[in-house]
Structures are given as structure tokens and as C-alpha cells.
mmCIF file of C-alpha atoms in Angstrom:
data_model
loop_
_atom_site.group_PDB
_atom_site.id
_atom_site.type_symbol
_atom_site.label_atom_id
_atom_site.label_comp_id
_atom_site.label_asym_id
_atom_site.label_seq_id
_atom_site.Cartn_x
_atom_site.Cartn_y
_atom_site.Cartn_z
ATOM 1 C CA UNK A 1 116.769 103.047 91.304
ATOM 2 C CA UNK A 2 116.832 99.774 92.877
ATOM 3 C CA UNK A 3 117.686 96.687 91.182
ATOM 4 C CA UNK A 4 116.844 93.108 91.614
ATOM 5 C CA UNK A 5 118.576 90.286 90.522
ATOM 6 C CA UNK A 6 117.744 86.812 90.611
ATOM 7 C CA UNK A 7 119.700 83.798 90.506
ATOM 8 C CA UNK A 8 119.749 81.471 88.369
ATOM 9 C CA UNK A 9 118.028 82.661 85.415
ATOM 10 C CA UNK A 10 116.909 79.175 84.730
ATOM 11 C CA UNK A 11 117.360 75.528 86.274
ATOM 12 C CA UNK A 12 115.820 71.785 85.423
ATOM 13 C CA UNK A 13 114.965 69.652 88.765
ATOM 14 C CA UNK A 14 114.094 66.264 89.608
ATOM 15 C CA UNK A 15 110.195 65.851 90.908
ATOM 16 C CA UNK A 16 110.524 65.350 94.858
ATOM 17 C CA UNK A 17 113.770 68.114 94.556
ATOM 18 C CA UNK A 18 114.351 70.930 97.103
ATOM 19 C CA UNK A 19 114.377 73.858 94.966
ATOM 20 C CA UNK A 20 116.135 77.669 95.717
ATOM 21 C CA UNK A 21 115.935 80.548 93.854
ATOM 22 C CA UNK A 22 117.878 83.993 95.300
ATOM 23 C CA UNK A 23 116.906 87.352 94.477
ATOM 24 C CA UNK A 24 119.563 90.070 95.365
ATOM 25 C CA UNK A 25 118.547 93.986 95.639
ATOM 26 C CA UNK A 26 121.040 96.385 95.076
ATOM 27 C CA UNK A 27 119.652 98.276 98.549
ATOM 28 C CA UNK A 28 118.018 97.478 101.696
ATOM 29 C CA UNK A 29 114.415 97.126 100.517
ATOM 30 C CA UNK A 30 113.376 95.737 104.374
ATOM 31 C CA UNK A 31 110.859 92.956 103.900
ATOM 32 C CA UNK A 32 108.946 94.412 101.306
ATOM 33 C CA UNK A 33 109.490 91.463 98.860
ATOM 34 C CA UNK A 34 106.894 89.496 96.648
ATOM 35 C CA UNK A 35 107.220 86.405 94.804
ATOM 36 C CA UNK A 36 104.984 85.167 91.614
ATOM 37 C CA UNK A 37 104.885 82.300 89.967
ATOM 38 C CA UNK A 38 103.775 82.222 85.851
ATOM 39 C CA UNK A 39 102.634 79.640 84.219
ATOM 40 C CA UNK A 40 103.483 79.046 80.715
ATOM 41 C CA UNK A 41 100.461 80.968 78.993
ATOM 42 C CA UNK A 42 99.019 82.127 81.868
ATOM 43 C CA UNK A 43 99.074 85.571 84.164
ATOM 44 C CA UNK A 44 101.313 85.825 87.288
ATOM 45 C CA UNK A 45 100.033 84.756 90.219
ATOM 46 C CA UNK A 46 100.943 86.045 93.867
ATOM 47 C CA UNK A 47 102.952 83.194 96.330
ATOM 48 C CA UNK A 48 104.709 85.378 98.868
ATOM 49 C CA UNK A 49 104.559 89.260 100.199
ATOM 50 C CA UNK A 50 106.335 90.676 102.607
ATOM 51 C CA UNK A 51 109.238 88.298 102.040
ATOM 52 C CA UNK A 52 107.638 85.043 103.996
ATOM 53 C CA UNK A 53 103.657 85.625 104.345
ATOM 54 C CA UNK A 54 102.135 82.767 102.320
ATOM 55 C CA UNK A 55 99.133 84.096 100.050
ATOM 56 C CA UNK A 56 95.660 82.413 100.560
ATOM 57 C CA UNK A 57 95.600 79.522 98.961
ATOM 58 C CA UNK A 58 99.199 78.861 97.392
ATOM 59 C CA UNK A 59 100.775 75.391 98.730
ATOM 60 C CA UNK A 60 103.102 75.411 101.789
ATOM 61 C CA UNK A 61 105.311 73.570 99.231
ATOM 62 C CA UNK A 62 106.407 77.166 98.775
ATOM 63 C CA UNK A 63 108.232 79.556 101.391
ATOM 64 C CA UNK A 64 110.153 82.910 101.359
ATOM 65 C CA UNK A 65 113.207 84.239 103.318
ATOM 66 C CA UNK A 66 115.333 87.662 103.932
ATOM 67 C CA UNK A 67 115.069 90.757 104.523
ATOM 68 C CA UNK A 68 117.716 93.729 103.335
ATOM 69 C CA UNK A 69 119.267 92.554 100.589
ATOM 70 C CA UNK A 70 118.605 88.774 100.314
ATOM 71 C CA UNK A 71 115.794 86.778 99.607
ATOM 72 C CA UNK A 72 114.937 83.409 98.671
ATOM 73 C CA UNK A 73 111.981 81.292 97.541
ATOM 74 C CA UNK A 74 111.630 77.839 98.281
ATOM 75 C CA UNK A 75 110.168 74.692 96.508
ATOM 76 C CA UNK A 76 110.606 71.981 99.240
ATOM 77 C CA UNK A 77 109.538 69.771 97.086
ATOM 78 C CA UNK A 78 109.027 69.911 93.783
ATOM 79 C CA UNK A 79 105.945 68.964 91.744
ATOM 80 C CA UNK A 80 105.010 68.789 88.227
ATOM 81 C CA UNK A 81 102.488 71.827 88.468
ATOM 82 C CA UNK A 82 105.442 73.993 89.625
ATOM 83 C CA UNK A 83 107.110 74.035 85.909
ATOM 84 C CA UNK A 84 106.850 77.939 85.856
ATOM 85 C CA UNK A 85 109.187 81.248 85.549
ATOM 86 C CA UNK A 86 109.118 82.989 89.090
ATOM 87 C CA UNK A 87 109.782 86.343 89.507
ATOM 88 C CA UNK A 88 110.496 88.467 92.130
ATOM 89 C CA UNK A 89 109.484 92.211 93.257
ATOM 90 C CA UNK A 90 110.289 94.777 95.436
ATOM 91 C CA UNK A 91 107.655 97.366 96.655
ATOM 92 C CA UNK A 92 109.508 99.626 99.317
ATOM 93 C CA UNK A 93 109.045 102.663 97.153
ATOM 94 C CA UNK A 94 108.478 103.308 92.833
ATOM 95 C CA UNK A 95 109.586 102.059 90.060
ATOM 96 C CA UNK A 96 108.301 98.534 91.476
ATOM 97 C CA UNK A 97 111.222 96.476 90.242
ATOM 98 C CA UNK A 98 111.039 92.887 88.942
ATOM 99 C CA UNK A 99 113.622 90.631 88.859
ATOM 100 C CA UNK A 100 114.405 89.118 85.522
ATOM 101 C CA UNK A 101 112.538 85.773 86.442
ATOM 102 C CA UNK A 102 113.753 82.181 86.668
ATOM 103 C CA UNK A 103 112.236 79.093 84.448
ATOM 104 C CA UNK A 104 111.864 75.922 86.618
ATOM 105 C CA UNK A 105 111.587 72.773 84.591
ATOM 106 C CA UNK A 106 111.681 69.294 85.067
ATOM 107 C CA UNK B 1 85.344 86.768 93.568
ATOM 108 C CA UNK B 2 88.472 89.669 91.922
ATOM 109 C CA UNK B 3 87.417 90.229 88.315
ATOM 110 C CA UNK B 4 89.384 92.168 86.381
ATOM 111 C CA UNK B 5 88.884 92.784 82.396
ATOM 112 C CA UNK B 6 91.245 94.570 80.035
ATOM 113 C CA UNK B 7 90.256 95.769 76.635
ATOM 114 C CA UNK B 8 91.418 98.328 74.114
ATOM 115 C CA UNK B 9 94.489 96.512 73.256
ATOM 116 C CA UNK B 10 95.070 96.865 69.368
ATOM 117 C CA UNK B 11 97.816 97.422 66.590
ATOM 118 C CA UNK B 12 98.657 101.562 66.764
ATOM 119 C CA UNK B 13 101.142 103.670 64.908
ATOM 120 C CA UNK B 14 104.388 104.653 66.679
ATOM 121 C CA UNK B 15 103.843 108.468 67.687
ATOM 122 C CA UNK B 16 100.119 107.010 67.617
ATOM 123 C CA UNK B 17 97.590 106.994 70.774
ATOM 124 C CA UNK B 18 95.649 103.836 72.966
ATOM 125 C CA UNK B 19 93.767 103.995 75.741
ATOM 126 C CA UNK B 20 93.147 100.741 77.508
ATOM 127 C CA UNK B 21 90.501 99.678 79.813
ATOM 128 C CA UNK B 22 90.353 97.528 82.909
ATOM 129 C CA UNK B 23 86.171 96.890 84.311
ATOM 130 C CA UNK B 24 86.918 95.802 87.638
ATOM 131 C CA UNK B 25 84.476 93.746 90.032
ATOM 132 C CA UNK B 26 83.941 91.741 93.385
ATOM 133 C CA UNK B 27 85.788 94.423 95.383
ATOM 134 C CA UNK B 28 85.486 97.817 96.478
ATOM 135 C CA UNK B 29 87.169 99.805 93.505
ATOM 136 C CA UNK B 30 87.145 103.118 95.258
ATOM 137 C CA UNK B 31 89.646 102.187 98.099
ATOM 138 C CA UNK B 32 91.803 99.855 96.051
ATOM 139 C CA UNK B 33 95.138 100.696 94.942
ATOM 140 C CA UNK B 34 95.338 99.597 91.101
ATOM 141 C CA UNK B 35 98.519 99.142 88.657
ATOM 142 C CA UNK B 36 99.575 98.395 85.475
ATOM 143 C CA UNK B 37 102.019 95.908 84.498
ATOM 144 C CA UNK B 38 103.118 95.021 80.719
ATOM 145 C CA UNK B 39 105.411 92.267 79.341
ATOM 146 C CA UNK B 40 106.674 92.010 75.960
ATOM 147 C CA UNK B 41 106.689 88.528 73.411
ATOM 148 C CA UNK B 42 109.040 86.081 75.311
ATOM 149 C CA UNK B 43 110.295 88.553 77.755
ATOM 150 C CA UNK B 44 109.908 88.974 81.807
ATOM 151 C CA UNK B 45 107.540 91.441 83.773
ATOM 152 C CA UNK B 46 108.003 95.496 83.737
ATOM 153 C CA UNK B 47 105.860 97.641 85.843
ATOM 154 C CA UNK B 48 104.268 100.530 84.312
ATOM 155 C CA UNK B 49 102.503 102.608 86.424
ATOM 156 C CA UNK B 50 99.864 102.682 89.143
ATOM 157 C CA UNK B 51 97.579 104.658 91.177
ATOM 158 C CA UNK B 52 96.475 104.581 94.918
ATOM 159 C CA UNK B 53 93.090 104.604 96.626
ATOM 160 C CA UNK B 54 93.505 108.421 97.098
ATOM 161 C CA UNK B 55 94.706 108.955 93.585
ATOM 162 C CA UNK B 56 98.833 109.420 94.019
ATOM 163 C CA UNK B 57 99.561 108.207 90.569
ATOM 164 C CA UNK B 58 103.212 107.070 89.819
ATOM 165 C CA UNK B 59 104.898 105.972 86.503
ATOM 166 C CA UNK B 60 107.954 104.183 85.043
ATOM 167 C CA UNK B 61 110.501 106.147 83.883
ATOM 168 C CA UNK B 62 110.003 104.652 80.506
ATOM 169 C CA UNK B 63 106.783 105.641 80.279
ATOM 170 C CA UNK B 64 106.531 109.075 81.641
ATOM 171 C CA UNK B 65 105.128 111.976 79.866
ATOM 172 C CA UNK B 66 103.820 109.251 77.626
ATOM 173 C CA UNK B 67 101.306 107.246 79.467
ATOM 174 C CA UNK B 68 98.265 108.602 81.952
ATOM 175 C CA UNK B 69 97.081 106.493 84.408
ATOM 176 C CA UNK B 70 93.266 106.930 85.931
ATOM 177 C CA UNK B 71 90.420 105.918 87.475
ATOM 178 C CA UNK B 72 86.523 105.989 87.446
ATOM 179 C CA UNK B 73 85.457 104.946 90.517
ATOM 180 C CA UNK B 74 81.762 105.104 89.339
ATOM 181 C CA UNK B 75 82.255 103.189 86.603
ATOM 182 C CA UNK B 76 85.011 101.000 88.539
ATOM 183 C CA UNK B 77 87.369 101.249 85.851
ATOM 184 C CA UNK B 78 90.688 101.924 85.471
ATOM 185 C CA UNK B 79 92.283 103.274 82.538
ATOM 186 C CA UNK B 80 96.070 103.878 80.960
ATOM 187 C CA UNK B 81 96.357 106.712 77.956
ATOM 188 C CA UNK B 82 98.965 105.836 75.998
ATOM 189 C CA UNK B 83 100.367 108.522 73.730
ATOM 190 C CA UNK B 84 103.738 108.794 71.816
ATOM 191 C CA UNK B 85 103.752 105.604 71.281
ATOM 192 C CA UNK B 86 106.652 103.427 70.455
ATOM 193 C CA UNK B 87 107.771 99.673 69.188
ATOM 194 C CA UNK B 88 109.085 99.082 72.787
ATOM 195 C CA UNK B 89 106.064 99.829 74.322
ATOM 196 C CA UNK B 90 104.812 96.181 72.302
ATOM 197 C CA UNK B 91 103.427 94.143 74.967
ATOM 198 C CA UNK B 92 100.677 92.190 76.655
ATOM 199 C CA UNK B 93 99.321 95.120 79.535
ATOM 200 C CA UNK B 94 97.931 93.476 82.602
ATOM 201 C CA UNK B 95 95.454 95.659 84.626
ATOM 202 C CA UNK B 96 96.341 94.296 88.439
ATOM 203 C CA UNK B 97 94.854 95.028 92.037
ATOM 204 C CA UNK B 98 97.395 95.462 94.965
ATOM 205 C CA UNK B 99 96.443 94.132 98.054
ATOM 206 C CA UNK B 100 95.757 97.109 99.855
ATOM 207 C CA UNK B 101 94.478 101.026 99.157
ATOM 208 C CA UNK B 102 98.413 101.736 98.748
ATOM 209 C CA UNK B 103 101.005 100.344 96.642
ATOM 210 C CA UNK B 104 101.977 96.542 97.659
ATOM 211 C CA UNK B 105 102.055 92.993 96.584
ATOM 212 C CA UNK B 106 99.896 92.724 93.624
ATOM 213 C CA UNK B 107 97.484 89.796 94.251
ATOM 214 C CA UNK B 108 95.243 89.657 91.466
ATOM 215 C CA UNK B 109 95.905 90.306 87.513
ATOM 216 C CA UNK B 110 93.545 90.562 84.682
ATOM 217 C CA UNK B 111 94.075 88.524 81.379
ATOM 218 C CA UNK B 112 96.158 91.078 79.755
ATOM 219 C CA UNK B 113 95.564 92.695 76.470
ATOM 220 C CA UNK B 114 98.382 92.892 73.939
ATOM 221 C CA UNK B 115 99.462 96.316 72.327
ATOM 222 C CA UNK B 116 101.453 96.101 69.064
ATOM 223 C CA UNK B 117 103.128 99.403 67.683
ATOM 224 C CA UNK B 118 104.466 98.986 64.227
ATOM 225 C CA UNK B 119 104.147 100.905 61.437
#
């Protein structure tokens, strides 16, 4: 099976900060990459699919790179609403893997 | 508007059986793929199974033999059997809608509804 790994597991920003958050899989998985974002207490919500296609409504605060191997999701600027564990997900074939998430605080 | 409401979710017996619900409205049912997703107290996100628009059905290897995933597109309801249950299987399940008829991004999620096995 595929694994993913993010990176890092958790980090503490400034408000206004650039923020980056990597998510490695152990084989080409293409572009079929999703990013969430959960809330503390709440349910996950869908940012990006297909590695850099924005959902409806999320912020273009947020953006998505890679394909392959790599992938990254960026805060370009960093907000108080955007304390929140992220997790990634590949969906090229089954078991639909997460990664094991990253906390953003401030 | 993507509604999506979980229920069933209760203390059972390891070895013991659950079947949890999902009523699903504001989209057509029939042609969507569905899935299940679980995570346990304090822990990250673990897929658990899922099912297309055409019925393919697919399952985590922790899970199968176990758990049976289905559908009831007249009712618009989704379902997960749980049987053989066990401690690790303790966790808040969230009934989700890919964005598609086949297996994708997931882009909406129910509330959850936490399962607790303990004797």
C-alpha cells in the first residue's frame, strides 16, 4: 500500500506568516491529492483536490502543489481562523491513505 | 444544500455487532459515490470503506470481513454493518460524499457518530 507522510507533524506561526506543509507518498500517486483542514471540534472540511484545484468557497489564502511524489499546501498568509490540523489524502486507487495530519497554531 | 446524518453510534461488546446509518439529502444519492471515514479520541483520520454510484464496494484492510458497507438508494441511505467488533474499532464514524459517482476527493462529511467497544 501507499503511504503518505506529512511534514511537520506540528508547527506554531506568526499571524501574517507564509505557511508550508509537505506531504510525501511512498509512490507516484499522479495528481490525485486532497487536502482538509479540521477544526478543533469540528469535521474535516475539503481545501484542495487534485493537488491544486481550489474547492468552492475555501480562501485563496490556501494553494496546493506536486504531482508524483510531492505535494505541498500553502497558507500565504496566515490568519487566526486557520488554527487547524490539515491532513492530506491520496485517492489514485484503495485503501485511501491519510497522512498523519499537521496542527497549525499561533 | 449536502446533508448528511449519522446515527446508530452506541457503546457495543467486542465480538458484538452495530450498524450505523447515514440519511443523506440535497443531492442525487443514487449516482453519488459515498464513504466512510472513522477517527479515534485524539487521533488523525483512517478511511474505512466506501462504495461507488454503481455499487463497487471497497474496504480497509482493517476492517475487512468485519464491516459491510451499503446503500438504499430509495431510502437515500447509506449504511456500515459492523460485526466482530473490537476496542480499535473505538471511534467517531463520519458518513462522507465524494465528489463524483466514483471514488475522489471527499467534499462533504456528516457530524460523525462515535462507536465505543469495551466490555
Amino acid at each position: 500500500d501507499i503511504q503518505m507522510t506529512q511534514s511537520p507533524s506540528s508547527l506554531s506561526a506568526s499571524v501574517g506568516d507564509r505557511v508550508t506543509i509537505t506531504c510525501r507518498a511512498s509512490q507516484d500517486i499522479s495528481n490525485y491529492l486532497a487536502w482538509y483542514q479540521q477544526k478543533p471540534g469540528k469535521v474535516p472540511k475539503l481545501l484542495i483536490y487534485a493537488a491544486a484545484t481550489l474547492q468552492a468557497g475555501v480562501s485563496s489564502r490556501f494553494s496546493g502543489t506536486g504531482s508524483g511524489t510531492d505535494f505541498t499546501l500553502t497558507i500565504s498568509s496566515l490568519e487566526t481562523e486557520d488554527v487547524a490540523t490539515y491532513y492530506c489524502q491520496k485517492y489514485k486507487n484503495v485503501p485511501l491513505t491519510f497522512g498523519g495530519g499537521t496542527k497549525v497554531e499561533i | 444544500e449536502v446533508q448528511l446524518v449519522e446515527s446508530g453510534g452506541t457503546l457495543g461488546q467486542p465480538g458484538g455487532s452495530l450498524r450505523l446509518s447515514c440519511a443523506a439529502s440535497g443531492f442525487t444519492f443514487s449516482a453519488s459515490a459515498m464513504t466512510w471515514a472513522r477517527q479515534a479520541p485524539g487521533k488523525g483520520l483512517e478511511w474505512v470503506s466506501s462504495i461507488s454510484g454503481g455499487d463497487s464496494t471497497y474496504y480497509a484492510d482493517s476492517v475487512k470481513g468485519r464491516f459491510t458497507i451499503s446503500r438504499d438508494n430509495s431510502k437515500n441511505t447509506l449504511y456500515l454493518q459492523m460485526n466482530t467488533l473490537r476496542v480499535e474499532d473505538t471511534a467517531i464514524y463520519y458518513c462522507a460524499k465524494f465528489r463524483g459517482s466514483v471514488v475522489t476527493a471527499i467534499s462533504d462529511w456528516g457530524q460523525g457518530t462515535l462507536v465505543t467497544v469495551s466490555s
